[in-house]
Amino acid sequence: MSATVRHAFALEFLRNGASAFSLQKTLGHVDISMTKRYVALADEDLKRDHIKASPLNKLI
């Protein structure tokens, strides 16, 4: 499988709700540093995740 296909799979896997640790196991990586090479989240992804997961949401 090419690096481009692996990168696209990794990004969509995470966007569909999987954790980075699940992705690590799925790709067969021994440690998370290799997995990071395939994952480049866009600013919009980070913003959405921050809004969803921020502990401040419970205070508001």
PDB file of N, CA, C and O in Angstrom:
ATOM      1  N   MET A   1       0.852  -1.179   0.000  1.00  0.00           N
ATOM      2  CA  MET A   1       0.000   0.000   0.000  1.00  0.00           C
ATOM      3  C   MET A   1       0.897   1.241   0.000  1.00  0.00           C
ATOM      4  O   MET A   1       1.843   1.311   0.763  1.00  0.00           O
ATOM      5  N   SER A   2       0.605   2.197  -0.834  1.00  0.00           N
ATOM      6  CA  SER A   2       1.447   3.391  -0.932  1.00  0.00           C
ATOM      7  C   SER A   2       1.258   4.294   0.288  1.00  0.00           C
ATOM      8  O   SER A   2       0.250   4.225   0.994  1.00  0.00           O
ATOM      9  N   ALA A   3       2.233   5.152   0.517  1.00  0.00           N
ATOM     10  CA  ALA A   3       2.170   6.089   1.642  1.00  0.00           C
ATOM     11  C   ALA A   3       0.981   7.027   1.503  1.00  0.00           C
ATOM     12  O   ALA A   3       0.357   7.388   2.502  1.00  0.00           O
ATOM     13  N   THR A   4       0.629   7.411   0.290  1.00  0.00           N
ATOM     14  CA  THR A   4      -0.504   8.299   0.064  1.00  0.00           C
ATOM     15  C   THR A   4      -1.809   7.637   0.482  1.00  0.00           C
ATOM     16  O   THR A   4      -2.643   8.265   1.143  1.00  0.00           O
ATOM     17  N   VAL A   5      -1.964   6.377   0.135  1.00  0.00           N
ATOM     18  CA  VAL A   5      -3.179   5.641   0.511  1.00  0.00           C
ATOM     19  C   VAL A   5      -3.217   5.452   2.024  1.00  0.00           C
ATOM     20  O   VAL A   5      -4.266   5.628   2.656  1.00  0.00           O
ATOM     21  N   ARG A   6      -2.089   5.129   2.633  1.00  0.00           N
ATOM     22  CA  ARG A   6      -2.032   4.957   4.092  1.00  0.00           C
ATOM     23  C   ARG A   6      -2.373   6.263   4.799  1.00  0.00           C
ATOM     24  O   ARG A   6      -3.079   6.277   5.790  1.00  0.00           O
ATOM     25  N   HIS A   7      -1.843   7.380   4.281  1.00  0.00           N
ATOM     26  CA  HIS A   7      -2.129   8.690   4.875  1.00  0.00           C
ATOM     27  C   HIS A   7      -3.625   9.000   4.773  1.00  0.00           C
ATOM     28  O   HIS A   7      -4.234   9.444   5.755  1.00  0.00           O
ATOM     29  N   ALA A   8      -4.202   8.794   3.609  1.00  0.00           N
ATOM     30  CA  ALA A   8      -5.641   9.058   3.416  1.00  0.00           C
ATOM     31  C   ALA A   8      -6.474   8.163   4.328  1.00  0.00           C
ATOM     32  O   ALA A   8      -7.440   8.625   4.948  1.00  0.00           O
ATOM     33  N   PHE A   9      -6.107   6.886   4.419  1.00  0.00           N
ATOM     34  CA  PHE A   9      -6.820   5.969   5.308  1.00  0.00           C
ATOM     35  C   PHE A   9      -6.727   6.452   6.747  1.00  0.00           C
ATOM     36  O   PHE A   9      -7.722   6.501   7.473  1.00  0.00           O
ATOM     37  N   ALA A  10      -5.511   6.813   7.181  1.00  0.00           N
ATOM     38  CA  ALA A  10      -5.294   7.246   8.563  1.00  0.00           C
ATOM     39  C   ALA A  10      -6.139   8.464   8.900  1.00  0.00           C
ATOM     40  O   ALA A  10      -6.792   8.516   9.952  1.00  0.00           O
ATOM     41  N   LEU A  11      -6.144   9.435   8.021  1.00  0.00           N
ATOM     42  CA  LEU A  11      -6.904  10.658   8.273  1.00  0.00           C
ATOM     43  C   LEU A  11      -8.398  10.372   8.336  1.00  0.00           C
ATOM     44  O   LEU A  11      -9.088  10.814   9.264  1.00  0.00           O
ATOM     45  N   GLU A  12      -8.924   9.609   7.413  1.00  0.00           N
ATOM     46  CA  GLU A  12     -10.356   9.286   7.422  1.00  0.00           C
ATOM     47  C   GLU A  12     -10.731   8.405   8.608  1.00  0.00           C
ATOM     48  O   GLU A  12     -11.797   8.553   9.195  1.00  0.00           O
ATOM     49  N   PHE A  13      -9.855   7.483   8.990  1.00  0.00           N
ATOM     50  CA  PHE A  13     -10.068   6.622  10.144  1.00  0.00           C
ATOM     51  C   PHE A  13     -10.266   7.474  11.395  1.00  0.00           C
ATOM     52  O   PHE A  13     -11.207   7.270  12.168  1.00  0.00           O
ATOM     53  N   LEU A  14      -9.402   8.486  11.572  1.00  0.00           N
ATOM     54  CA  LEU A  14      -9.519   9.379  12.722  1.00  0.00           C
ATOM     55  C   LEU A  14     -10.743  10.277  12.616  1.00  0.00           C
ATOM     56  O   LEU A  14     -11.448  10.485  13.605  1.00  0.00           O
ATOM     57  N   ARG A  15     -11.007  10.801  11.439  1.00  0.00           N
ATOM     58  CA  ARG A  15     -12.180  11.667  11.247  1.00  0.00           C
ATOM     59  C   ARG A  15     -13.488  10.919  11.505  1.00  0.00           C
ATOM     60  O   ARG A  15     -14.482  11.527  11.872  1.00  0.00           O
ATOM     61  N   ASN A  16     -13.457   9.610  11.338  1.00  0.00           N
ATOM     62  CA  ASN A  16     -14.653   8.803  11.584  1.00  0.00           C
ATOM     63  C   ASN A  16     -14.777   8.384  13.041  1.00  0.00           C
ATOM     64  O   ASN A  16     -15.669   7.613  13.382  1.00  0.00           O
ATOM     65  N   GLY A  17     -13.902   8.876  13.894  1.00  0.00           N
ATOM     66  CA  GLY A  17     -14.064   8.676  15.324  1.00  0.00           C
ATOM     67  C   GLY A  17     -13.090   7.728  15.997  1.00  0.00           C
ATOM     68  O   GLY A  17     -13.168   7.531  17.209  1.00  0.00           O
ATOM     69  N   ALA A  18     -12.169   7.134  15.274  1.00  0.00           N
ATOM     70  CA  ALA A  18     -11.210   6.221  15.897  1.00  0.00           C
ATOM     71  C   ALA A  18     -10.146   7.008  16.660  1.00  0.00           C
ATOM     72  O   ALA A  18      -9.859   8.159  16.351  1.00  0.00           O
ATOM     73  N   SER A  19      -9.562   6.371  17.646  1.00  0.00           N
ATOM     74  CA  SER A  19      -8.486   7.003  18.405  1.00  0.00           C
ATOM     75  C   SER A  19      -7.152   6.787  17.693  1.00  0.00           C
ATOM     76  O   SER A  19      -7.013   5.885  16.859  1.00  0.00           O
ATOM     77  N   ALA A  20      -6.181   7.611  18.047  1.00  0.00           N
ATOM     78  CA  ALA A  20      -4.847   7.464  17.468  1.00  0.00           C
ATOM     79  C   ALA A  20      -4.233   6.122  17.852  1.00  0.00           C
ATOM     80  O   ALA A  20      -3.486   5.523  17.073  1.00  0.00           O
ATOM     81  N   PHE A  21      -4.570   5.610  19.034  1.00  0.00           N
ATOM     82  CA  PHE A  21      -4.031   4.330  19.459  1.00  0.00           C
ATOM     83  C   PHE A  21      -4.641   3.179  18.658  1.00  0.00           C
ATOM     84  O   PHE A  21      -3.956   2.204  18.337  1.00  0.00           O
ATOM     85  N   SER A  22      -5.916   3.293  18.316  1.00  0.00           N
ATOM     86  CA  SER A  22      -6.537   2.287  17.444  1.00  0.00           C
ATOM     87  C   SER A  22      -5.890   2.316  16.068  1.00  0.00           C
ATOM     88  O   SER A  22      -5.635   1.269  15.466  1.00  0.00           O
ATOM     89  N   LEU A  23      -5.620   3.517  15.577  1.00  0.00           N
ATOM     90  CA  LEU A  23      -4.958   3.658  14.285  1.00  0.00           C
ATOM     91  C   LEU A  23      -3.569   3.028  14.333  1.00  0.00           C
ATOM     92  O   LEU A  23      -3.160   2.322  13.405  1.00  0.00           O
ATOM     93  N   GLN A  24      -2.850   3.264  15.414  1.00  0.00           N
ATOM     94  CA  GLN A  24      -1.513   2.691  15.572  1.00  0.00           C
ATOM     95  C   GLN A  24      -1.559   1.178  15.434  1.00  0.00           C
ATOM     96  O   GLN A  24      -0.775   0.587  14.697  1.00  0.00           O
ATOM     97  N   LYS A  25      -2.490   0.551  16.126  1.00  0.00           N
ATOM     98  CA  LYS A  25      -2.614  -0.911  16.066  1.00  0.00           C
ATOM     99  C   LYS A  25      -3.046  -1.367  14.671  1.00  0.00           C
ATOM    100  O   LYS A  25      -2.546  -2.354  14.147  1.00  0.00           O
ATOM    101  N   THR A  26      -3.975  -0.643  14.071  1.00  0.00           N
ATOM    102  CA  THR A  26      -4.481  -0.997  12.745  1.00  0.00           C
ATOM    103  C   THR A  26      -3.371  -0.956  11.699  1.00  0.00           C
ATOM    104  O   THR A  26      -3.295  -1.825  10.837  1.00  0.00           O
ATOM    105  N   LEU A  27      -2.514   0.050  11.796  1.00  0.00           N
ATOM    106  CA  LEU A  27      -1.412   0.182  10.839  1.00  0.00           C
ATOM    107  C   LEU A  27      -0.232  -0.721  11.183  1.00  0.00           C
ATOM    108  O   LEU A  27       0.705  -0.858  10.392  1.00  0.00           O
ATOM    109  N   GLY A  28      -0.267  -1.335  12.374  1.00  0.00           N
ATOM    110  CA  GLY A  28       0.795  -2.247  12.765  1.00  0.00           C
ATOM    111  C   GLY A  28       2.065  -1.568  13.237  1.00  0.00           C
ATOM    112  O   GLY A  28       3.148  -2.137  13.147  1.00  0.00           O
ATOM    113  N   HIS A  29       1.928  -0.359  13.775  1.00  0.00           N
ATOM    114  CA  HIS A  29       3.096   0.371  14.252  1.00  0.00           C
ATOM    115  C   HIS A  29       3.407  -0.004  15.694  1.00  0.00           C
ATOM    116  O   HIS A  29       2.513  -0.116  16.525  1.00  0.00           O
ATOM    117  N   VAL A  30       4.685  -0.144  15.994  1.00  0.00           N
ATOM    118  CA  VAL A  30       5.119  -0.503  17.343  1.00  0.00           C
ATOM    119  C   VAL A  30       4.947   0.670  18.303  1.00  0.00           C
ATOM    120  O   VAL A  30       4.552   0.492  19.447  1.00  0.00           O
ATOM    121  N   ASP A  31       5.247   1.875  17.839  1.00  0.00           N
ATOM    122  CA  ASP A  31       5.029   3.038  18.704  1.00  0.00           C
ATOM    123  C   ASP A  31       4.318   4.150  17.939  1.00  0.00           C
ATOM    124  O   ASP A  31       4.263   4.157  16.717  1.00  0.00           O
ATOM    125  N   ILE A  32       3.790   5.089  18.689  1.00  0.00           N
ATOM    126  CA  ILE A  32       2.931   6.134  18.125  1.00  0.00           C
ATOM    127  C   ILE A  32       3.702   7.110  17.221  1.00  0.00           C
ATOM    128  O   ILE A  32       3.107   7.750  16.362  1.00  0.00           O
ATOM    129  N   SER A  33       5.018   7.201  17.386  1.00  0.00           N
ATOM    130  CA  SER A  33       5.783   8.156  16.577  1.00  0.00           C
ATOM    131  C   SER A  33       5.694   7.830  15.083  1.00  0.00           C
ATOM    132  O   SER A  33       5.658   8.740  14.254  1.00  0.00           O
ATOM    133  N   MET A  34       5.651   6.563  14.727  1.00  0.00           N
ATOM    134  CA  MET A  34       5.506   6.192  13.319  1.00  0.00           C
ATOM    135  C   MET A  34       4.114   6.566  12.819  1.00  0.00           C
ATOM    136  O   MET A  34       3.951   7.059  11.703  1.00  0.00           O
ATOM    137  N   THR A  35       3.111   6.373  13.647  1.00  0.00           N
ATOM    138  CA  THR A  35       1.735   6.692  13.272  1.00  0.00           C
ATOM    139  C   THR A  35       1.587   8.180  12.974  1.00  0.00           C
ATOM    140  O   THR A  35       0.865   8.562  12.057  1.00  0.00           O
ATOM    141  N   LYS A  36       2.286   9.007  13.715  1.00  0.00           N
ATOM    142  CA  LYS A  36       2.210  10.465  13.524  1.00  0.00           C
ATOM    143  C   LYS A  36       2.609  10.873  12.108  1.00  0.00           C
ATOM    144  O   LYS A  36       2.129  11.881  11.592  1.00  0.00           O
ATOM    145  N   ARG A  37       3.463  10.099  11.468  1.00  0.00           N
ATOM    146  CA  ARG A  37       3.902  10.431  10.107  1.00  0.00           C
ATOM    147  C   ARG A  37       2.754  10.387   9.100  1.00  0.00           C
ATOM    148  O   ARG A  37       2.805  11.038   8.065  1.00  0.00           O
ATOM    149  N   TYR A  38       1.740   9.592   9.388  1.00  0.00           N
ATOM    150  CA  TYR A  38       0.619   9.441   8.466  1.00  0.00           C
ATOM    151  C   TYR A  38      -0.553  10.362   8.790  1.00  0.00           C
ATOM    152  O   TYR A  38      -1.513  10.409   8.051  1.00  0.00           O
ATOM    153  N   VAL A  39      -0.455  11.054   9.891  1.00  0.00           N
ATOM    154  CA  VAL A  39      -1.584  11.843  10.352  1.00  0.00           C
ATOM    155  C   VAL A  39      -1.211  13.321  10.354  1.00  0.00           C
ATOM    156  O   VAL A  39      -0.359  13.740  11.111  1.00  0.00           O
ATOM    157  N   ALA A  40      -1.851  14.079   9.489  1.00  0.00           N
ATOM    158  CA  ALA A  40      -1.672  15.525   9.450  1.00  0.00           C
ATOM    159  C   ALA A  40      -3.068  16.135   9.466  1.00  0.00           C
ATOM    160  O   ALA A  40      -3.705  16.280   8.429  1.00  0.00           O
ATOM    161  N   LEU A  41      -3.544  16.423  10.656  1.00  0.00           N
ATOM    162  CA  LEU A  41      -4.897  16.946  10.773  1.00  0.00           C
ATOM    163  C   LEU A  41      -4.960  18.399  10.318  1.00  0.00           C
ATOM    164  O   LEU A  41      -4.089  19.203  10.615  1.00  0.00           O
ATOM    165  N   ALA A  42      -5.998  18.719   9.626  1.00  0.00           N
ATOM    166  CA  ALA A  42      -6.225  20.090   9.182  1.00  0.00           C
ATOM    167  C   ALA A  42      -6.683  20.938  10.365  1.00  0.00           C
ATOM    168  O   ALA A  42      -7.166  20.418  11.368  1.00  0.00           O
ATOM    169  N   ASP A  43      -6.539  22.249  10.235  1.00  0.00           N
ATOM    170  CA  ASP A  43      -6.962  23.158  11.307  1.00  0.00           C
ATOM    171  C   ASP A  43      -8.428  22.951  11.680  1.00  0.00           C
ATOM    172  O   ASP A  43      -8.782  23.008  12.857  1.00  0.00           O
ATOM    173  N   GLU A  44      -9.268  22.694  10.704  1.00  0.00           N
ATOM    174  CA  GLU A  44     -10.693  22.490  10.985  1.00  0.00           C
ATOM    175  C   GLU A  44     -10.923  21.224  11.810  1.00  0.00           C
ATOM    176  O   GLU A  44     -11.794  21.195  12.670  1.00  0.00           O
ATOM    177  N   ASP A  45     -10.142  20.182  11.574  1.00  0.00           N
ATOM    178  CA  ASP A  45     -10.242  18.962  12.365  1.00  0.00           C
ATOM    179  C   ASP A  45      -9.895  19.245  13.824  1.00  0.00           C
ATOM    180  O   ASP A  45     -10.585  18.803  14.742  1.00  0.00           O
ATOM    181  N   LEU A  46      -8.814  19.975  14.024  1.00  0.00           N
ATOM    182  CA  LEU A  46      -8.382  20.295  15.380  1.00  0.00           C
ATOM    183  C   LEU A  46      -9.408  21.167  16.096  1.00  0.00           C
ATOM    184  O   LEU A  46      -9.703  20.947  17.275  1.00  0.00           O
ATOM    185  N   LYS A  47      -9.954  22.146  15.390  1.00  0.00           N
ATOM    186  CA  LYS A  47     -10.956  23.030  15.980  1.00  0.00           C
ATOM    187  C   LYS A  47     -12.200  22.240  16.387  1.00  0.00           C
ATOM    188  O   LYS A  47     -12.718  22.404  17.494  1.00  0.00           O
ATOM    189  N   ARG A  48     -12.660  21.347  15.530  1.00  0.00           N
ATOM    190  CA  ARG A  48     -13.847  20.535  15.811  1.00  0.00           C
ATOM    191  C   ARG A  48     -13.606  19.648  17.025  1.00  0.00           C
ATOM    192  O   ARG A  48     -14.446  19.557  17.919  1.00  0.00           O
ATOM    193  N   ASP A  49     -12.443  19.005  17.079  1.00  0.00           N
ATOM    194  CA  ASP A  49     -12.130  18.131  18.203  1.00  0.00           C
ATOM    195  C   ASP A  49     -12.011  18.906  19.508  1.00  0.00           C
ATOM    196  O   ASP A  49     -12.429  18.434  20.566  1.00  0.00           O
ATOM    197  N   HIS A  50     -11.442  20.094  19.437  1.00  0.00           N
ATOM    198  CA  HIS A  50     -11.320  20.911  20.637  1.00  0.00           C
ATOM    199  C   HIS A  50     -12.699  21.290  21.175  1.00  0.00           C
ATOM    200  O   HIS A  50     -12.955  21.193  22.378  1.00  0.00           O
ATOM    201  N   ILE A  51     -13.580  21.694  20.292  1.00  0.00           N
ATOM    202  CA  ILE A  51     -14.944  22.056  20.702  1.00  0.00           C
ATOM    203  C   ILE A  51     -15.644  20.844  21.318  1.00  0.00           C
ATOM    204  O   ILE A  51     -16.313  20.957  22.345  1.00  0.00           O
ATOM    205  N   LYS A  52     -15.464  19.682  20.719  1.00  0.00           N
ATOM    206  CA  LYS A  52     -16.119  18.460  21.186  1.00  0.00           C
ATOM    207  C   LYS A  52     -15.560  17.976  22.523  1.00  0.00           C
ATOM    208  O   LYS A  52     -16.310  17.533  23.388  1.00  0.00           O
ATOM    209  N   ALA A  53     -14.250  18.066  22.721  1.00  0.00           N
ATOM    210  CA  ALA A  53     -13.622  17.420  23.860  1.00  0.00           C
ATOM    211  C   ALA A  53     -13.177  18.348  24.988  1.00  0.00           C
ATOM    212  O   ALA A  53     -12.751  17.872  26.036  1.00  0.00           O
ATOM    213  N   SER A  54     -13.317  19.633  24.831  1.00  0.00           N
ATOM    214  CA  SER A  54     -12.815  20.565  25.843  1.00  0.00           C
ATOM    215  C   SER A  54     -13.528  20.388  27.185  1.00  0.00           C
ATOM    216  O   SER A  54     -14.761  20.360  27.237  1.00  0.00           O
ATOM    217  N   PRO A  55     -12.774  20.287  28.280  1.00  0.00           N
ATOM    218  CA  PRO A  55     -13.391  20.193  29.597  1.00  0.00           C
ATOM    219  C   PRO A  55     -14.195  21.432  29.955  1.00  0.00           C
ATOM    220  O   PRO A  55     -15.072  21.374  30.806  1.00  0.00           O
ATOM    221  N   LEU A  56     -13.937  22.531  29.278  1.00  0.00           N
ATOM    222  CA  LEU A  56     -14.688  23.749  29.542  1.00  0.00           C
ATOM    223  C   LEU A  56     -16.164  23.616  29.192  1.00  0.00           C
ATOM    224  O   LEU A  56     -16.995  24.321  29.733  1.00  0.00           O
ATOM    225  N   ASN A  57     -16.479  22.684  28.299  1.00  0.00           N
ATOM    226  CA  ASN A  57     -17.875  22.468  27.915  1.00  0.00           C
ATOM    227  C   ASN A  57     -18.735  22.099  29.113  1.00  0.00           C
ATOM    228  O   ASN A  57     -19.925  22.418  29.148  1.00  0.00           O
ATOM    229  N   LYS A  58     -18.165  21.406  30.069  1.00  0.00           N
ATOM    230  CA  LYS A  58     -18.922  21.005  31.257  1.00  0.00           C
ATOM    231  C   LYS A  58     -19.172  22.184  32.204  1.00  0.00           C
ATOM    232  O   LYS A  58     -20.077  22.129  33.024  1.00  0.00           O
ATOM    233  N   LEU A  59     -18.371  23.203  32.086  1.00  0.00           N
ATOM    234  CA  LEU A  59     -18.506  24.363  32.963  1.00  0.00           C
ATOM    235  C   LEU A  59     -19.489  25.407  32.440  1.00  0.00           C
ATOM    236  O   LEU A  59     -19.964  26.223  33.188  1.00  0.00           O
ATOM    237  N   ILE A  60     -19.744  25.344  31.167  1.00  0.00           N
ATOM    238  CA  ILE A  60     -20.601  26.357  30.538  1.00  0.00           C
ATOM    239  C   ILE A  60     -22.043  25.925  30.604  1.00  0.00           C
ATOM    240  O   ILE A  60     -22.455  24.853  30.467  1.00  0.00           O
TER     241      ILE A  60
END
